[in-house]
Coordinates of C-alpha atoms and ligand atoms in Angstrom, one line a residue:
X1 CA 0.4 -28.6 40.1
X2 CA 1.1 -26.3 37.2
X3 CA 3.0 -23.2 37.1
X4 CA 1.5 -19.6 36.8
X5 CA 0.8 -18.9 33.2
X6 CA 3.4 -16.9 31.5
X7 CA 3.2 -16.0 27.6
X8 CA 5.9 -17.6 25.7
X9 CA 9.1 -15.5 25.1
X10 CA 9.5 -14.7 21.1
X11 CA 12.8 -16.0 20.0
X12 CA 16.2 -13.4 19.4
X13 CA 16.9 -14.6 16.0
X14 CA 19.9 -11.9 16.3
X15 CA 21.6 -14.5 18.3
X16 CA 23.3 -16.6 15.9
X17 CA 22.7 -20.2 17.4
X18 CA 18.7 -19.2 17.1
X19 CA 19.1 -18.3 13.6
X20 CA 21.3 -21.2 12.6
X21 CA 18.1 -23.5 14.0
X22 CA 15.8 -21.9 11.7
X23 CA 18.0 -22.0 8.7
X24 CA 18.2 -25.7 9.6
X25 CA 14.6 -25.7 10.1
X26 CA 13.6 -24.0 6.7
X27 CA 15.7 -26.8 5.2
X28 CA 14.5 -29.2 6.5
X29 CA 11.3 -28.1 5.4
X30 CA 11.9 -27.3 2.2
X31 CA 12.7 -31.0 1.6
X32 CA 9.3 -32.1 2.7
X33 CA 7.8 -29.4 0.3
X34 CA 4.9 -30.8 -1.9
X35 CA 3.5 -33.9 0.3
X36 CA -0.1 -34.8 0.3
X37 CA -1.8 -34.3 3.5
X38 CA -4.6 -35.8 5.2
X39 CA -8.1 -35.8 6.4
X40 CA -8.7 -36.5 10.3
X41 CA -11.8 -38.7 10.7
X42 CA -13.2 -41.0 13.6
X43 CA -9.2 -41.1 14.5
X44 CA -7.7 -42.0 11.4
X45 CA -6.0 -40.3 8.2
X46 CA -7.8 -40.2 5.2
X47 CA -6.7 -39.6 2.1
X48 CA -8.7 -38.6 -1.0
X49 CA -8.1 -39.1 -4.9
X50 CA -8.3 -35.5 -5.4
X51 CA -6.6 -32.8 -4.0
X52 CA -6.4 -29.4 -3.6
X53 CA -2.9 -27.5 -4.0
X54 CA -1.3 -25.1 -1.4
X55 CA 1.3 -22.6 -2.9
X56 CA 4.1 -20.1 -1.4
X57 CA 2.8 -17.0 -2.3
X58 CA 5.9 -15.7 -2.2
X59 CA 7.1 -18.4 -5.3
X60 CA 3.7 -19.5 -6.4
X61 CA 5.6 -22.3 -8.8
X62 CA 6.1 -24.2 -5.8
X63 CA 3.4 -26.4 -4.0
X64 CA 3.6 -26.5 -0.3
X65 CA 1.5 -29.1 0.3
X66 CA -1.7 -31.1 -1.5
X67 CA -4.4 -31.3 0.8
X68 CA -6.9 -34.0 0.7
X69 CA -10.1 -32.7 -0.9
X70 CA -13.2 -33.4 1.3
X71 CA -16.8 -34.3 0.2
X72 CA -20.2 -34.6 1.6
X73 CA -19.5 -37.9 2.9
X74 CA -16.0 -37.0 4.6
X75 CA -18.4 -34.7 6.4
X76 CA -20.9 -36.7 7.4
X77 CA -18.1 -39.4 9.1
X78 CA -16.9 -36.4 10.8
X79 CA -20.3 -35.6 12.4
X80 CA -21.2 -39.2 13.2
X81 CA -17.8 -39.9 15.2
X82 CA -18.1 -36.5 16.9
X83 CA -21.3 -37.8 18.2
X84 CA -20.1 -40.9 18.9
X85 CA -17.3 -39.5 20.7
X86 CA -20.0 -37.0 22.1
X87 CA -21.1 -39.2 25.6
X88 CA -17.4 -40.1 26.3
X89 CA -15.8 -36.9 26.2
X90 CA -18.0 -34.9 28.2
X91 CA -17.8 -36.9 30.6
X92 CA -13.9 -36.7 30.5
X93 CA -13.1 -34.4 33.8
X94 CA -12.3 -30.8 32.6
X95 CA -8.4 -31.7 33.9
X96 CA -8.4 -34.7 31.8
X97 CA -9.2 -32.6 28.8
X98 CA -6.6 -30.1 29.9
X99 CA -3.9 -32.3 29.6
X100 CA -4.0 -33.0 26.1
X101 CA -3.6 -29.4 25.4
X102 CA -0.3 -29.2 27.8
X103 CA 1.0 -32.5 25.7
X104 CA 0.7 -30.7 22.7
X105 CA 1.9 -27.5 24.0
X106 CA 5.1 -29.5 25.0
X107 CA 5.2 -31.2 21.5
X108 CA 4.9 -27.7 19.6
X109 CA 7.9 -26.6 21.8
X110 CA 9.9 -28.9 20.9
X111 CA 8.8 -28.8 17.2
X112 CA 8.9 -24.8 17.2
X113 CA 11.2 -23.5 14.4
X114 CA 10.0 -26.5 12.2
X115 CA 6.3 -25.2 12.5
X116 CA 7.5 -21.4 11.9
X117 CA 9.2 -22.5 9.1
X118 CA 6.2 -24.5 7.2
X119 CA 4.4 -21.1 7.9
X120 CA 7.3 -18.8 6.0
X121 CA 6.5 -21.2 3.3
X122 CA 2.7 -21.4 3.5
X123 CA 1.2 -18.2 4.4
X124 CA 5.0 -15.9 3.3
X125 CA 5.3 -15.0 7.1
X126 CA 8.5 -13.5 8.3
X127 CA 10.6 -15.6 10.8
X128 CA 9.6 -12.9 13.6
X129 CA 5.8 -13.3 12.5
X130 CA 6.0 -16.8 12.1
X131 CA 7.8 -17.4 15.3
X132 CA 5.2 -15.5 17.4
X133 CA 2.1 -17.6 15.7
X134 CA 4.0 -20.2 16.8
X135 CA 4.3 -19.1 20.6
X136 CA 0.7 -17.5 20.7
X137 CA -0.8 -21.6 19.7
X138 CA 1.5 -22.5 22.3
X139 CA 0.2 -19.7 25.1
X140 CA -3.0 -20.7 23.9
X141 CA -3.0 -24.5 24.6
X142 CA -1.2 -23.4 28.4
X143 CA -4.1 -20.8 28.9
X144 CA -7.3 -22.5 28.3
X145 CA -5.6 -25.8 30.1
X146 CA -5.4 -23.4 33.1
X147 CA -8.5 -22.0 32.4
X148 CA -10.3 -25.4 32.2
X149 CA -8.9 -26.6 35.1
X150 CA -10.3 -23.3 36.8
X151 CA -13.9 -24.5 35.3
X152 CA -13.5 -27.7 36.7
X153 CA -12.9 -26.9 40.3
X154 CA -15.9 -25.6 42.8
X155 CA -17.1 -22.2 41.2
X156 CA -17.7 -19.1 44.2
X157 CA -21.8 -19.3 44.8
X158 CA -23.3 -17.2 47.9
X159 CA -24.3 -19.9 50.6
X160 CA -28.0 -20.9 51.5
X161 CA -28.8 -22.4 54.4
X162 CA -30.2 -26.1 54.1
X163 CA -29.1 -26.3 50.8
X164 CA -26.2 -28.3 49.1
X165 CA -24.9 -26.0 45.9
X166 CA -23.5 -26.7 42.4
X167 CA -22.1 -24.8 39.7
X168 CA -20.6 -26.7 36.4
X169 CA -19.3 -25.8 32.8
X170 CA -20.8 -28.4 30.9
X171 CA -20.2 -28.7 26.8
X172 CA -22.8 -28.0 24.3
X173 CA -22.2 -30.5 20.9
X174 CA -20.5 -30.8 18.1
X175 CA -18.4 -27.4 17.1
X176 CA -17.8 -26.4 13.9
X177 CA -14.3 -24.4 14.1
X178 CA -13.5 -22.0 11.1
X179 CA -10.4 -19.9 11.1
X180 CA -8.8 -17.4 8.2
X181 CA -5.8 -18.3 6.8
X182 CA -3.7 -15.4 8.4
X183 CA -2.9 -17.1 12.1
X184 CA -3.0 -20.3 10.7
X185 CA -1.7 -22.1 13.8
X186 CA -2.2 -19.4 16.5
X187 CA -5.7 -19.0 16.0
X188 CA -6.9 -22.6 14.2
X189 CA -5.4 -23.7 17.7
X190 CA -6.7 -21.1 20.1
X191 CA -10.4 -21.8 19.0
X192 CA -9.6 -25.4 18.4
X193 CA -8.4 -25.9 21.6
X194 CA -11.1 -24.0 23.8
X195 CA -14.2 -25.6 21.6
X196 CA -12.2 -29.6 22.4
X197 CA -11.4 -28.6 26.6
X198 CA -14.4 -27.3 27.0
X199 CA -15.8 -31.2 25.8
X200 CA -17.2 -30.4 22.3
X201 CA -16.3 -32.8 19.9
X202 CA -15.0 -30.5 17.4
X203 CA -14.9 -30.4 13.5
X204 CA -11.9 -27.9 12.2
X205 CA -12.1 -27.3 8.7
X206 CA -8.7 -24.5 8.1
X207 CA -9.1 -22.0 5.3
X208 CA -7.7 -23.5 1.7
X209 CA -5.1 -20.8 1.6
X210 CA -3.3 -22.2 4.9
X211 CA -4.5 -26.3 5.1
X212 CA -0.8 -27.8 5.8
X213 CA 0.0 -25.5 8.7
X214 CA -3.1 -27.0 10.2
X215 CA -2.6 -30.5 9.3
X216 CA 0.2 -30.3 11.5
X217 CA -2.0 -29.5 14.1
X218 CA -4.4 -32.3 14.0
X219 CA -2.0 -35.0 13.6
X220 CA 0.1 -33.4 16.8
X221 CA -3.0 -33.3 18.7
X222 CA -3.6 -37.0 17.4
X223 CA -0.3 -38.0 18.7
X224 CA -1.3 -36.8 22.0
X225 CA -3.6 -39.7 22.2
X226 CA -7.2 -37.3 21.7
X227 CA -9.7 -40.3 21.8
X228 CA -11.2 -41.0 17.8
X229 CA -13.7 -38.7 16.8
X230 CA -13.2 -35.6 19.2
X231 CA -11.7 -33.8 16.5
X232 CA -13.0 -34.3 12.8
X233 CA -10.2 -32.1 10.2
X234 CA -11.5 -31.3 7.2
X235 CA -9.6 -29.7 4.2
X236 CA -10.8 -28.7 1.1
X237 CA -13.7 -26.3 -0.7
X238 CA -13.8 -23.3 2.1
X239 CA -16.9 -22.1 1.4
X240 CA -18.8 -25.5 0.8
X241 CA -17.3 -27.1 3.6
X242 CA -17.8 -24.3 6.0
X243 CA -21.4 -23.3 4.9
X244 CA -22.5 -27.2 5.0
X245 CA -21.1 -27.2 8.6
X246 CA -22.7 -24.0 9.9
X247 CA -26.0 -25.4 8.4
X248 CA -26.0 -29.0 9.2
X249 CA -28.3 -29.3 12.4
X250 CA -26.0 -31.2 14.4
X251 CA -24.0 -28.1 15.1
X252 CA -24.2 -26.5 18.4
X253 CA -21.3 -24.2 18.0
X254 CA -19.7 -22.1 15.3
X255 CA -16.4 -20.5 15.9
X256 CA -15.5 -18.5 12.7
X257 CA -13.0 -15.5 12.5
X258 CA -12.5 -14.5 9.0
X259 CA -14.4 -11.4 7.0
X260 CA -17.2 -9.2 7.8
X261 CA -19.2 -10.5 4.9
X262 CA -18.7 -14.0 5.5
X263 CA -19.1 -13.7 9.5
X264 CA -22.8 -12.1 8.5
X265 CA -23.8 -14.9 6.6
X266 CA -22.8 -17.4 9.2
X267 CA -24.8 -15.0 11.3
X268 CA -27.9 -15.5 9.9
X269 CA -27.6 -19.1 9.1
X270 CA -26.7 -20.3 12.4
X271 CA -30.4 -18.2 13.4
X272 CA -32.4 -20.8 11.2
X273 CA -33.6 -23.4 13.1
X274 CA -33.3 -26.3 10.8
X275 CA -35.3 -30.0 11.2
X276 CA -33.9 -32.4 13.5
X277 CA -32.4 -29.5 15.0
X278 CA -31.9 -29.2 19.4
X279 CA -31.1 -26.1 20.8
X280 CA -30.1 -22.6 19.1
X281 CA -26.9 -22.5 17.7
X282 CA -24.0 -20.4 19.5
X283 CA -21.9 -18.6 16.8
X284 CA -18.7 -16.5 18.0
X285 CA -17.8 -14.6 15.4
X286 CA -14.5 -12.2 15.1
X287 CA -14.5 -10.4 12.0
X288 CA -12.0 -7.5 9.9
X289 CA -11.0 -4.4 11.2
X290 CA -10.2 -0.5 9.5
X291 CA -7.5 0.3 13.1
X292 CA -6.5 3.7 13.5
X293 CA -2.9 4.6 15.5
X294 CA -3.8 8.5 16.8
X295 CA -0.8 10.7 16.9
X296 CA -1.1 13.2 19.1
X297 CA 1.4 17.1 18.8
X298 CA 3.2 16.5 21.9
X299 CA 3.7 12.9 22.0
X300 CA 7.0 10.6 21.5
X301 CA 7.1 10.7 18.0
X302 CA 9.9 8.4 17.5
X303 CA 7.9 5.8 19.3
X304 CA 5.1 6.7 17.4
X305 CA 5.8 6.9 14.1
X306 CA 7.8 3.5 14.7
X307 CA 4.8 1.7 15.8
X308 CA 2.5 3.2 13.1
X309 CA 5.0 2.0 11.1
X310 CA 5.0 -1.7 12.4
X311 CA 1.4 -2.3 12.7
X312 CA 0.5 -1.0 8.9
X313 CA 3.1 -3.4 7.3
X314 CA 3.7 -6.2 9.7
X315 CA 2.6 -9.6 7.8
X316 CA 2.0 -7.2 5.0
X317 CA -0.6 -5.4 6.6
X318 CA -2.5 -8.9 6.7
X319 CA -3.9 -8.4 10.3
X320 CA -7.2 -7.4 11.6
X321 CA -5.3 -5.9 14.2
X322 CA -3.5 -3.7 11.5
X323 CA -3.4 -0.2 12.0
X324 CA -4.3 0.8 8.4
X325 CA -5.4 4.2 9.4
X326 CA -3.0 6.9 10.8
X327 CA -4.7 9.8 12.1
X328 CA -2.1 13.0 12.6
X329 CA -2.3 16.2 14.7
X330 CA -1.7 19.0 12.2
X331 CA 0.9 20.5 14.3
X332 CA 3.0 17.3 13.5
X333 CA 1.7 16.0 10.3
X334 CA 4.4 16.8 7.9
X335 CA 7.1 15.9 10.1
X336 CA 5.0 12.3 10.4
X337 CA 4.4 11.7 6.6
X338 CA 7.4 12.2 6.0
X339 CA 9.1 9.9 8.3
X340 CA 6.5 7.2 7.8
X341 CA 6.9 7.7 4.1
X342 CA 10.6 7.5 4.4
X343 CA 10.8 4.7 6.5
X344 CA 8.0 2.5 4.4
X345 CA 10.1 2.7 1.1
X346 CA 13.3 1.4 3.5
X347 CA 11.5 -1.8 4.4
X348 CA 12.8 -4.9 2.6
X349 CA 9.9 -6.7 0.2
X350 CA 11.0 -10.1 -0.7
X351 CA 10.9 -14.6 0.0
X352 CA 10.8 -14.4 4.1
X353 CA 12.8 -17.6 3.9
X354 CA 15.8 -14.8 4.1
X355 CA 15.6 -13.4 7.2
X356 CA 16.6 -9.9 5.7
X357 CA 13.1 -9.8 4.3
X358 CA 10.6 -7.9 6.8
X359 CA 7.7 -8.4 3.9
X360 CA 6.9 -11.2 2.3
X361 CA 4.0 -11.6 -0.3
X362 CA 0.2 -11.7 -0.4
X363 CA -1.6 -14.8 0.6
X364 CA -2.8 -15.1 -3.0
X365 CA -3.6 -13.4 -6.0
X366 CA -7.0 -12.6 -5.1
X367 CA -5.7 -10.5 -2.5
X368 CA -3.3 -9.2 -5.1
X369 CA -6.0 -8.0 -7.0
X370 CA -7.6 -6.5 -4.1
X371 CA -4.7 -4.7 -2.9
X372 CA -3.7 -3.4 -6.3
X373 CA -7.3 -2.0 -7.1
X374 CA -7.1 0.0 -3.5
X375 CA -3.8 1.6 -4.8
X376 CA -5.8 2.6 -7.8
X377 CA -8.6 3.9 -5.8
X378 CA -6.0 5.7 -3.5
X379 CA -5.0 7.7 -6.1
X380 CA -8.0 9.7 -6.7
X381 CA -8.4 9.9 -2.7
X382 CA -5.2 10.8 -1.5
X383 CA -1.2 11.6 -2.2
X384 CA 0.9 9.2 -3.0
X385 CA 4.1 9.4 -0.6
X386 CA 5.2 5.7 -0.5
X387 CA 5.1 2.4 -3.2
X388 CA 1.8 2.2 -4.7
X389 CA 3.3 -1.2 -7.0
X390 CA 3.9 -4.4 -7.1
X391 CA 7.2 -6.0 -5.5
X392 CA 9.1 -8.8 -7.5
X393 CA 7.4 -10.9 -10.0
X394 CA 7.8 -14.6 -8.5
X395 CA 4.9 -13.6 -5.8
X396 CA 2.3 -11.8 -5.4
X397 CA 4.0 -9.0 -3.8
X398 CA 3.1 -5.3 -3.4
X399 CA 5.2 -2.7 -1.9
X400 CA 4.4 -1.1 1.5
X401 CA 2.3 1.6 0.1
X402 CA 1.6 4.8 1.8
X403 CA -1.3 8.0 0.9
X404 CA -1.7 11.1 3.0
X405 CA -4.0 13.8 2.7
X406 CA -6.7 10.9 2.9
X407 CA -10.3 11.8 4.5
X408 CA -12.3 10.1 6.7
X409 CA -15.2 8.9 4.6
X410 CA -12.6 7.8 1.8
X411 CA -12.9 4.2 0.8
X412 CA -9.5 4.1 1.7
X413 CA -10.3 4.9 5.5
X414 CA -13.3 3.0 5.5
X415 CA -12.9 -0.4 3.4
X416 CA -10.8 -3.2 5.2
X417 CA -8.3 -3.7 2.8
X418 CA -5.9 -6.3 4.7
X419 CA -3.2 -5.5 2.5
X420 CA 0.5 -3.1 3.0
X421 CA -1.6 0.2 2.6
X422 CA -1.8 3.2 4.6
X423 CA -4.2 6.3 4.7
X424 CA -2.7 9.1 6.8
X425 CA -5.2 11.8 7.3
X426 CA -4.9 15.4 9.0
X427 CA -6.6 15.9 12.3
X428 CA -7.7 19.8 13.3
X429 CA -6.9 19.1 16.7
X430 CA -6.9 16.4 19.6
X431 CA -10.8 15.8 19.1
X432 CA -10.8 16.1 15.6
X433 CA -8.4 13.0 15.8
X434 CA -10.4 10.8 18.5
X435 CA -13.7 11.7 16.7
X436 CA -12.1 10.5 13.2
X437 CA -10.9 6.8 15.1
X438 CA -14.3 6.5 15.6
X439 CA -15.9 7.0 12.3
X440 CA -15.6 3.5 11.1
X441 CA -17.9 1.0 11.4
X442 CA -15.4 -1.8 12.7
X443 CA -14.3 -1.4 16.9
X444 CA -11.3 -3.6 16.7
X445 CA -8.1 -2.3 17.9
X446 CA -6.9 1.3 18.2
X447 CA -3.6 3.1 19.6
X448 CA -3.2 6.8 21.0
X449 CA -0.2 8.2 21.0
X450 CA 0.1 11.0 23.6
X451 CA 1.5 12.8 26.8
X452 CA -1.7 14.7 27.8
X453 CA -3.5 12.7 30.6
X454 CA -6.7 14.1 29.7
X455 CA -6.6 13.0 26.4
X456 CA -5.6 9.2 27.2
X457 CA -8.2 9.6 29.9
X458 CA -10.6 10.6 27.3
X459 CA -9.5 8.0 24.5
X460 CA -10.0 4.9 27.8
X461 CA -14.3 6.3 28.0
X462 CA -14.4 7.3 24.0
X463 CA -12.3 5.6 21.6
X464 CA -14.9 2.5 20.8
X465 CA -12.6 -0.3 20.0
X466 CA -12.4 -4.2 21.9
X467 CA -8.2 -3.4 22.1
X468 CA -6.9 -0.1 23.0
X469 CA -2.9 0.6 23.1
X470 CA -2.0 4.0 25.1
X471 CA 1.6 4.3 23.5
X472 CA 1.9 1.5 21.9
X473 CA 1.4 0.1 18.4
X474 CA -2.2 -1.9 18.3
X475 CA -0.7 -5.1 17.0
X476 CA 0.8 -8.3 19.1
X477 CA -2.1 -8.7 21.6
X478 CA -0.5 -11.3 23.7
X479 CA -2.7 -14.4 25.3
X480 CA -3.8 -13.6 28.7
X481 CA -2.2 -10.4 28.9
X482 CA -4.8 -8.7 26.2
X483 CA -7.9 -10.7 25.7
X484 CA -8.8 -9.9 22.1
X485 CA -12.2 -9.4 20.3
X486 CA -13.6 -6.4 18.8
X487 CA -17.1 -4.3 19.0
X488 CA -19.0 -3.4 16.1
X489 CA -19.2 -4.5 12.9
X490 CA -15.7 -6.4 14.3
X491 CA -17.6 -9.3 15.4
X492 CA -18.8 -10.6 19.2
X493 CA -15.6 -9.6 21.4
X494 CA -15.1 -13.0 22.3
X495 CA -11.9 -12.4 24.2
X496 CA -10.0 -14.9 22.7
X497 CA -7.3 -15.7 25.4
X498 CA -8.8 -14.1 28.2
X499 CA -11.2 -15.3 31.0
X500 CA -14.6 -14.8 29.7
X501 CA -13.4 -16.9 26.2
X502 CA -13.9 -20.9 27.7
X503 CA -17.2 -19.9 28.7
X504 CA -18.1 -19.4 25.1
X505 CA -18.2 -23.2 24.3
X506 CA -19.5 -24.1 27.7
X507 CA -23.6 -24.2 29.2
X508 CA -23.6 -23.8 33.1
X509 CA -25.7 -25.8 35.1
X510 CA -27.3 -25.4 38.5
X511 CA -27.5 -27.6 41.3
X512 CA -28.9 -27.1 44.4
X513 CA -29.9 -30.2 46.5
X514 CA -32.0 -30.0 49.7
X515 CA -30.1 -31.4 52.4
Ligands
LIG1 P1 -12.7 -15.4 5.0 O1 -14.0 -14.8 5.7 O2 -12.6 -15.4 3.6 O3 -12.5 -16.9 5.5 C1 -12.5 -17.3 6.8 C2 -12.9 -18.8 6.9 O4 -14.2 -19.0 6.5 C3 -12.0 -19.7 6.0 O5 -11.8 -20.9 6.7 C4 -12.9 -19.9 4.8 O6 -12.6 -21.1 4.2 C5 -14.3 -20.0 5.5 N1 -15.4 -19.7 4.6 C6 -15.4 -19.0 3.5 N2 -16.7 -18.9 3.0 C7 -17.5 -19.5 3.9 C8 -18.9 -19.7 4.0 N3 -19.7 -19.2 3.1 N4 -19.4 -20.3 5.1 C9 -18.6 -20.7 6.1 N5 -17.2 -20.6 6.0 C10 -16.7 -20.0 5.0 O7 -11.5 -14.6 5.7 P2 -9.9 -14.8 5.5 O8 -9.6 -14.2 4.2 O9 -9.5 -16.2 5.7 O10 -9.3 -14.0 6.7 C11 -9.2 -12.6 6.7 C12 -10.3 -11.9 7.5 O11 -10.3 -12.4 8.8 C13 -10.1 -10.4 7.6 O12 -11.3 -9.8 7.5 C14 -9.5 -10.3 9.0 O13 -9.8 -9.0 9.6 C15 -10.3 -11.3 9.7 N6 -9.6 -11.7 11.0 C16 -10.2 -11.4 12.2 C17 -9.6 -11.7 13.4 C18 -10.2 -11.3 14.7 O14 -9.8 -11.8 15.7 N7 -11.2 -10.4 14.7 C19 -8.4 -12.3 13.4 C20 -7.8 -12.7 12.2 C21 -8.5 -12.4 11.0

């Protein structure tokens, strides 16, 4: 019997036993900087003459990690021991399958600083961000345990007199998992774990930015005794690897989240039926974002210039959740740009292995580049009121950056940037504002801030987004509490962590015997 699901408190690093742990845990870390890391095939580690190396982006001299560099034929063993494993596994009752995500729920508990720490390093995650990816893969593995054990058990059907009735979740085939770099254990786990309960033999190949965070995760899940060739792990070439998986016809499944232009060419390739292929391919896709946080003339404005605040530069605005557009009642738009302003050049820019640091760097110096040529752009589009440069030279920083007077069709409002830049633009009135959150073609998250009960009422029916937030920032969707997935152009609204998600990976059959 298993206790009610809870999400997983986030730990008070202000209490100075909690931050001794993670100093202790960032040391130790640090120690084991630089190791070579593993494939995962038919069971086994497997390690390749070349490599591939992970950096801090934060201190791009040092390595994090070497990766092991699959090929062709690393692939290939991982889809003939998924399909070995195939007949076995699905036949494994959904509570057996459940277990081995509650093992390594327990085992990422009681590794839980060390695992934030390797992501400071990896990915330049604060200790706050870094300790709630680590909680959300934990409230992951505890959810869709629960949930599969729900799966397994009788399902509600209407009776039929003379008849014997049947409803079960069976598994598909061999996924193909492919996350982004920025939740690199939250979300590599969360679709891992949903695609192997629901009795999919499973192929995870992690984005090349982020491969160590996630090697972590298939040898934990490994230790937990997953039977040889459930899960195939696969670092290496991004792009190769993951377009040679989508493609190969022994895929049933594709889980991707990642960008709008890659998510649409996994779109159409998992729609070509390809020879020796059974059954159309199921891809769940979650894709980018452009959020908008609505401020509204009579609302809190402490609250909501705080949370504005938050969800633009949290992780360095590296969230699809981020709320890169701030839309502002003219009746309180200076007052706002001001204080935003004010409060993004206060924010500290620096390694997050100090805790003083709330930004750390860019993932890498593509995204640098990006970033940078946005603050270009901006400047043509908009005012200036906050950074707009580069932070210090060891990473690939920028500075929590910040134009008003931007307008709605501005690239700057409409390109997904995924970088510590915000576009605050003046809004006529109330449905000036909501009419402006909409002009995007993403539906990801969105947050009003407002007293007026007619306008929330109206932003529940009208503002198009898979996650709204009335009065509250439109980051830190919690498992179970806020299924997440967004409309549009932001992918299939899976609802990762919420009820409808298991039944993604899962076919339902029928039974109905005459009695
Ligand atoms: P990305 O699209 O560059 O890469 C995502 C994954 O796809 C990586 O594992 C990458 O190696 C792989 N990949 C790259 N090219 C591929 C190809 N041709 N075929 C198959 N796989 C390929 O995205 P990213 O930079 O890793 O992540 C950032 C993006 O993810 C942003 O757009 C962000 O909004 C989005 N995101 C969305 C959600 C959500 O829930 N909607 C959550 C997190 C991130």
């Amino acid at each position: 019997m298993l206790p009610d699901y809870a999400p997983t408190p986030l730990t008070d690093f202000s209490r100075p036993e909690h931050a001794a742990a993670m100093e202790a845990a960032l040391a130790a870390v640090r120690a084991r900087l630089g190791g070579t890391w593993p494939l995962w095939l038919d069971g086994e580690r497997v390690t390749t003459d070349a490599t591939r190396p992970s950096v801090d982006p934060a201190d791009h001299a040092t390595v994090v990690g070497h990766a092991a560099e699959a090929g062709p034929e690393h692939l290939e063993r991982a889809f003939v021991a998924a399909a070995r494993a195939f007949p076995a596994w699905r036949r494994t009752p959904l509570e057996v399958r459940a277990r081995y995500l509650l093992r390594c729920a327990a085992r990422m508990r009681e590794r839980r600083l060390e695992l934030a720490a390797w992501m400071v390093f990896e990915v330049s995650k604060s200790w706050v961000e870094a300790d709630a990816d680590v909680a959300e893969a934990i409230d992951f593995l505890e959810f869709y345990a629960r949930e599969a054990i729900r799966l397994g058990g009788p399902q509600p059907l209407a009776p039929y007199p003379g008849e014997e009735l049947e409803l079960r979740y069976l598994p598909l085939g061999t996924a193909a998992v492919i996350p982004p770099w920025n939740f690199p254990l939250a979300i590599t786990v969360g679709m891992t774990a949903a695609a192997l309960v629901a009795g999919n033999p499973t192929i995870l190949k992690p984005a090349h930015q982020a491969p160590v965070i996630a090697g972590l995760f298939a040898e934990l899940l490994h230790e937990c005794g997953l039977p040889p060739g459930v899960l195939g792990f696969v670092t290496g070439d991004g792009a190769a690897l993951g377009s040679a998986m989508v493609e190969d016809p022994r895929t049933r499944i594709v889980a991707f989240t990642g960008s709008k232009a890659v998510g649409l060419g996994i779109a159409r390739k998992a729609g070509e039926v390809r020879p020796g292929q059974r059954g159309l391919k199921r891809a769940i896709l979650e894709l980018g974002g452009k959020d908008a946080t609505v401020i509204d003339d009579d609302c809190d404005l402490e609250a909501a210039i705080a949370g504005a605040v938050a969800a633009a530069f949290g992780f360095q605005g590296q969230k699809c959740s981020a709320g890169s557009r701030l839309i502002v009642h003219t009746r309180v738009y200076d007052e706002v740009v001001a204080e935003v302003a004010r409060r993004a050049d206060a924010l500290t820019v620096g390694h997050p292995r100090d805790r003083a640091h709330f930004m750390g760097a860019m993932i890498d110096d593509k995204a640098l580049a990006k970033t940078l040529g946005y603050v270009e752009a901006g400047r043509g589009e908009g005012r200036l009121v906050a950074g707009g440069g580069r932070g210090p030279d060891a990473g690939w920083f920028v500075r929590p950056t910040v134009f008003a007077d931007v307008e709605s069709r501005a690239r700057l409002m409409q390109e997904e940037i995924f970088g510590p830049v915000l576009a605050i633009g003046r809004a006529r009135d109330w449905e000036h504002a909501l009419a402006w959150a909409n002009d995007t073609e993403y539906g990801l998250t969105g947050a009003v801030f407002s007293r007026n009960r007619d306008h929330l009422e109206q932003a529940r029916h009208e503002l198009h987004v898979g996650n709204l937030y009335l009065n509250r920032k439109c980051t830190g969707a919690l498992v179970g509490v806020h299924p997440f997935g967004g409309f549009d152009m932001s992918g299939t609204d899976s609802k990762a962590g919420g009820r409808d998600y298991l039944l993604l990976f899962t076919q339902a059959k029928s039974i109905a015997e005459k009695l």
